[in-house]
Amino acid sequence: MKAVHFGAGNIGRGFIGKLLSDANVAVTFADVDKPLVDQLSHDQSYKVKVVGSQCQVDTVTHVTAVNSASQDVIDRIVHTDLVTTAVGPNVLDIIAKTIATGLAQRFEARNEKSLNIIACENMVRGTTHLKNEVYKHLDEQYHARADALVGFVDSAVDRIVPPSEAANDPLEVTVESFSEWIVDKQQFKGDIPVIEGMEMTDNLMAFVERKLFTLNTGHIMTAYLGALKSHKTVRDAIEDNEIREQVKAAMQESGEVLIKRYGFDREVHNAYIEKILGRFANPYLRDEIDRVGRQPIRKLGENDRLIKPLLGTIEYGTENKTLLKGIAAAFMYTNESDPQAVELQTSLKEKGLRPTLAYYTGIDADSKEAKTIETIFLQLS
């Protein structure tokens, strides 16, 4: 089995690329980073440091790489069995045209085999979004064949992959031992590939939101509350008892939404929260506050990790005071090297908190939640 994987960065190599290779899938990475592509295609292997209660180093082999802006990647799509991505939500729209071109040439080459495409991104229904973008670039004459032969499979992914600190080997990547890759089995075309570590479900949104409302909500709460107290890493912040209790409380608030919406068992979900807290404290991972906290505008979106669970608490009439504090802390976040953080701070200075909140999150500026966030923001200031 062959796969084309867009994104040869740390997540691409350390998470999805490793799972595919471990399942004896021949992986071709596609990326625009020429030195990275050159080294991957030359070495055809790399090391992954897997850290949990202990540390082990695995070697991923039988991989290669091509430039994602070249004809080479188009040629690979024509003949591949699977396409996966780990490029970040903003880049999905860019690679959509490449995938559309590959599909058109695949159909012209009379390749009638099923092809499945899975976007492994930190976004809700990322593959469905990618499909819509691909179809914009795909000539209408091919739409019916794409509908019949190409499965756009949504997924939920969860693995912490911090920036690599390996100075001597730029390909080496560090990942936590925990990983979760859940896919919507109803969206596949043809035979579903058997890949250890890829779990099937027919209720994907329950797991998408469980991950978003727990791992992502907790991670960003830790970062923004940690930044308020000048902590540098997620581990430093979560070992601060005051922050740990607030992060846990926020995850319990978002968890109440999950329990009401999907019927998750309360004790099982509380155990899941404790597991997430333990992951944040992993002594082998140095996860910088600024890496987790960057792009605050995206993370304050109405379908993202702070506002979406908040809207759930409003829907069900449940507690949300800690989530409100996390949102206030997000507006306190400063990072001169992050354009989104700079834009947010500029808006705050020019327009004030509630108009800025309404513009970026969609929350009514006159709502009680907006007024509470403003009160907390002024207290934090």
XYZ file of C-alpha atoms in Angstrom:
381
model
C 0.000 0.000 0.000
C 1.219 3.506 -0.867
C 0.458 6.854 0.744
C 1.195 10.486 -0.047
C 1.428 12.539 3.126
C 1.343 16.338 2.859
C 3.455 17.919 5.592
C 6.887 16.611 6.544
C 7.127 18.661 9.723
C 7.337 17.293 13.240
C 3.688 16.207 13.383
C 3.806 14.670 9.924
C 6.946 12.658 10.662
C 6.334 11.930 14.340
C 2.655 11.023 14.239
C 0.877 10.085 10.998
C 3.984 9.256 8.962
C 5.220 6.956 11.725
C 1.874 5.141 12.107
C 1.660 4.587 8.357
C 5.241 3.355 8.082
C 4.790 1.069 11.100
C 1.848 -0.469 9.196
C 4.139 -1.204 6.222
C 2.671 1.591 4.129
C 5.192 3.115 1.683
C 5.063 6.805 2.590
C 6.002 9.700 0.319
C 6.145 12.986 2.212
C 5.220 16.123 0.273
C 6.530 19.446 1.543
C 7.850 22.792 0.266
C 10.898 22.776 2.586
C 13.610 21.848 0.076
C 16.405 20.937 2.556
C 13.946 18.753 4.491
C 12.696 17.076 1.308
C 16.237 16.526 0.078
C 17.375 14.902 3.322
C 14.275 12.693 3.620
C 14.566 11.503 0.035
C 18.289 10.828 0.534
C 18.149 9.137 3.973
C 14.755 7.446 3.515
C 14.586 7.047 7.289
C 14.500 9.095 10.480
C 14.397 8.645 14.244
C 11.419 9.256 16.519
C 11.942 9.661 20.266
C 8.811 8.350 21.993
C 8.475 9.633 25.556
C 6.057 8.601 28.289
C 6.888 6.969 31.605
C 10.140 6.123 29.856
C 11.937 7.094 26.672
C 12.638 4.961 23.601
C 13.937 5.764 20.127
C 12.302 4.177 17.074
C 13.543 4.341 13.493
C 11.060 4.975 10.703
C 12.223 3.461 7.419
C 11.191 3.056 3.761
C 10.030 6.645 3.351
C 10.851 9.236 0.728
C 9.865 12.818 -0.070
C 8.967 15.118 -2.959
C 8.394 18.836 -3.281
C 4.668 19.501 -2.843
C 4.824 22.252 -5.479
C 6.275 19.945 -8.146
C 4.895 17.594 -10.782
C 6.375 14.745 -8.725
C 3.614 14.966 -6.114
C 0.950 15.004 -8.858
C 2.439 11.842 -10.323
C 2.350 10.185 -6.890
C -1.319 11.073 -6.381
C -2.154 9.423 -9.710
C -0.951 6.055 -8.397
C -1.326 6.213 -4.603
C -3.846 4.405 -2.377
C -4.103 6.998 0.394
C -3.547 10.737 0.872
C -3.088 12.189 4.361
C -2.237 15.663 5.601
C -0.675 17.330 8.635
C -0.104 20.842 7.335
C -2.204 23.046 9.602
C -5.697 24.356 8.835
C -4.467 27.419 6.934
C -2.450 25.354 4.449
C -5.276 22.954 3.556
C -6.713 25.503 1.121
C -3.317 25.808 -0.569
C -2.780 22.083 -1.160
C -6.390 21.621 -2.333
C -5.453 22.777 -5.842
C -2.573 20.288 -5.961
C -4.837 17.449 -4.870
C -7.463 18.488 -7.445
C -4.834 18.442 -10.190
C -3.673 15.012 -9.043
C -7.231 13.673 -9.079
C -7.869 15.016 -12.589
C -4.712 13.361 -13.900
C -5.583 10.172 -12.012
C -8.961 10.016 -13.741
C -7.383 10.813 -17.129
C -4.966 7.917 -16.546
C -8.022 5.649 -16.106
C -7.098 4.711 -12.550
C -10.389 3.304 -11.257
C -9.063 2.254 -7.837
C -10.598 3.831 -4.773
C -8.608 6.581 -3.094
C -9.149 7.816 0.455
C -8.055 11.243 1.665
C -7.736 11.996 5.392
C -6.885 15.445 6.767
C -5.239 14.948 10.166
C -5.586 18.490 11.458
C -6.618 20.286 14.628
C -9.966 21.318 13.198
C -13.527 20.049 13.173
C -14.394 18.100 9.978
C -11.120 19.172 8.367
C -11.409 16.654 5.534
C -14.897 17.857 4.644
C -13.454 21.381 4.452
C -10.632 20.086 2.253
C -13.129 18.308 -0.016
C -15.041 21.536 -0.591
C -11.810 23.322 -1.501
C -10.668 20.487 -3.796
C -13.982 20.526 -5.683
C -13.568 24.267 -6.313
C -10.422 23.463 -8.318
C -11.626 20.185 -9.851
C -13.337 20.519 -13.222
C -17.018 19.613 -12.964
C -16.569 16.828 -15.498
C -14.673 14.894 -12.815
C -17.046 15.481 -9.890
C -19.166 12.365 -10.438
C -16.076 10.127 -10.626
C -14.641 11.753 -7.531
C -17.944 11.154 -5.734
C -17.780 7.471 -6.699
C -14.081 6.752 -6.195
C -12.649 9.224 -3.661
C -13.436 9.009 0.043
C -12.916 12.202 2.017
C -12.617 10.805 5.531
C -12.902 13.091 8.551
C -10.731 12.300 11.555
C -9.836 13.330 15.078
C -6.135 13.326 15.970
C -4.419 13.694 19.319
C -0.700 13.588 20.038
C 1.575 16.209 21.562
C 4.540 16.849 19.267
C 6.745 19.683 20.572
C 9.472 21.340 18.477
C 12.496 19.081 18.099
C 15.636 19.939 20.049
C 17.914 17.489 18.203
C 20.727 19.718 16.969
C 22.688 17.012 15.148
C 19.819 15.427 13.236
C 17.137 17.768 11.861
C 14.931 14.794 10.974
C 14.728 13.425 14.513
C 11.450 14.249 16.242
C 10.119 13.801 19.784
C 6.543 12.673 20.449
C 4.607 11.592 23.518
C 3.731 7.908 23.811
C -0.009 8.651 23.816
C -1.641 8.934 20.399
C -5.196 8.803 19.098
C -6.304 8.794 15.447
C -10.028 8.207 15.056
C -11.656 8.158 11.605
C -15.230 8.192 10.334
C -15.629 4.681 8.908
C -18.772 5.703 7.003
C -16.813 7.974 4.648
C -14.343 5.484 3.151
C -14.531 4.331 -0.456
C -13.585 0.727 -1.195
C -11.765 -1.375 1.387
C -10.888 0.335 4.650
C -7.103 0.103 5.169
C -5.929 -1.790 8.223
C -3.531 0.517 10.064
C -2.665 -0.118 13.697
C -3.373 3.030 15.660
C -6.177 4.183 13.336
C -9.498 3.600 15.110
C -12.917 3.478 13.436
C -16.123 5.097 14.636
C -19.568 5.893 13.273
C -19.947 8.784 15.750
C -16.892 10.887 14.974
C -18.198 14.209 16.281
C -18.367 12.813 19.813
C -14.615 12.121 19.684
C -13.773 15.291 17.761
C -15.437 17.371 20.447
C -14.065 15.230 23.292
C -10.557 15.971 22.066
C -11.290 19.637 21.287
C -13.049 20.267 24.618
C -10.481 18.399 26.720
C -6.979 18.251 25.250
C -7.215 21.485 23.234
C -9.218 23.430 25.812
C -6.922 22.308 28.626
C -3.770 22.963 26.594
C -4.747 26.519 25.676
C -6.003 27.271 29.200
C -2.631 26.116 30.558
C -0.793 28.320 28.059
C -2.752 31.526 28.608
C -2.978 31.174 32.392
C 0.695 30.217 32.427
C 1.603 33.292 30.387
C -0.115 35.497 32.982
C 2.311 34.148 35.588
C 5.342 34.249 33.235
C 5.762 30.480 32.997
C 7.775 29.387 29.951
C 6.532 25.837 29.369
C 3.292 23.912 29.671
C 4.889 21.620 32.247
C 5.994 24.578 34.384
C 2.474 25.988 34.242
C 0.608 22.766 35.011
C 2.881 22.108 37.999
C 1.617 25.416 39.433
C -1.193 24.126 41.658
C -3.382 27.187 41.176
C -3.217 26.868 37.393
C -3.694 23.091 37.504
C -6.910 23.445 39.475
C -8.239 26.100 37.092
C -7.367 24.031 34.018
C -9.050 20.996 35.533
C -12.121 23.069 36.367
C -12.310 24.375 32.793
C -12.110 20.836 31.406
C -14.857 19.764 33.794
C -17.013 22.653 32.575
C -16.468 21.689 28.940
C -16.844 18.021 29.919
C -20.325 18.680 31.254
C -21.316 19.723 27.745
C -19.936 16.448 26.342
C -21.750 14.395 28.971
C -25.069 16.074 28.171
C -24.563 16.099 24.391
C -23.127 12.620 23.807
C -23.887 10.675 26.959
C -20.274 10.119 28.002
C -19.940 8.338 31.325
C -19.011 10.942 33.955
C -16.453 8.798 35.827
C -14.812 7.667 32.588
C -14.603 11.241 31.346
C -13.145 12.470 34.639
C -10.469 9.777 34.313
C -9.784 11.033 30.776
C -9.322 14.560 32.169
C -6.775 13.250 34.700
C -4.908 11.470 31.887
C -4.733 14.734 29.925
C -3.387 16.610 32.961
C -0.737 13.919 33.342
C 0.270 14.347 29.698
C 0.802 18.084 30.199
C 3.216 17.274 33.036
C 5.308 14.813 30.966
C 8.911 15.420 32.151
C 10.350 14.465 28.748
C 8.374 17.103 26.825
C 9.423 20.746 26.693
C 6.365 22.402 25.190
C 6.775 26.178 25.063
C 3.910 28.416 26.194
C 4.384 30.550 23.073
C 4.082 27.525 20.772
C 0.766 26.515 22.311
C -0.570 30.064 22.694
C 0.272 31.393 19.238
C -2.448 32.360 16.748
C -4.941 33.485 19.409
C -7.420 34.762 16.794
C -7.781 31.275 15.320
C -8.057 29.756 18.775
C -10.792 32.228 19.730
C -12.906 31.207 16.735
C -16.505 30.169 17.414
C -15.764 26.550 16.437
C -12.497 26.293 18.332
C -11.261 25.248 21.776
C -12.531 28.096 23.988
C -15.653 29.545 22.400
C -17.230 26.290 21.191
C -17.323 24.702 24.662
C -18.491 28.028 26.110
C -21.398 28.072 23.660
C -22.194 24.535 24.809
C -22.398 25.649 28.422
C -24.769 28.437 27.376
C -26.862 25.926 25.417
C -27.196 23.577 28.400
C -27.213 26.234 31.116
C -24.150 24.816 32.884
C -21.221 26.359 34.780
C -18.636 28.278 32.724
C -16.837 30.722 35.029
C -13.395 29.155 34.493
C -13.814 29.039 30.715
C -14.692 32.741 30.849
C -11.451 33.399 32.716
C -9.515 31.459 30.067
C -11.059 33.612 27.332
C -10.157 36.764 29.251
C -6.604 35.436 29.618
C -6.453 34.843 25.853
C -7.011 38.568 25.313
C -4.129 39.259 27.711
C -1.711 37.157 25.638
C 1.117 39.147 24.034
C 3.726 37.929 21.562
C 5.446 40.459 19.310
C 6.542 37.713 16.883
C 2.970 36.454 16.375
C 0.959 38.590 13.891
C -2.370 37.382 15.316
C -1.384 38.325 18.871
C -0.255 41.746 17.647
C -3.524 42.250 15.712
C -5.585 41.282 18.747
C -3.732 43.674 21.043
C -4.078 46.476 18.483
C -7.842 45.930 18.324
C -8.078 45.967 22.119
C -6.294 49.325 22.299
C -8.364 50.865 19.501
C -11.831 49.417 20.221
C -11.821 47.974 23.736
C -12.545 44.490 25.041
C -16.213 43.849 24.260
C -16.233 45.115 20.641
C -13.035 43.111 20.004
C -14.548 40.052 21.671
C -17.680 40.314 19.530
C -15.689 40.765 16.307
C -13.364 37.791 16.779
C -15.603 35.333 18.641
C -19.155 36.194 17.603
C -20.238 36.566 21.246
C -22.786 39.377 21.648
C -21.003 42.367 23.170
C -24.008 43.022 25.415
C -24.377 39.458 26.681
C -23.748 38.600 30.320
C -20.825 36.394 29.219
C -19.164 39.326 27.426
C -19.651 41.558 30.473
C -18.181 38.880 32.757
C -15.178 38.403 30.448
C -14.630 42.170 30.468
C -14.785 42.282 34.281
C -12.240 39.443 34.558
C -10.033 41.069 31.899
C -9.937 44.335 33.854
C -9.128 42.432 37.050
C -6.276 40.606 35.310
C -4.988 43.888 33.878
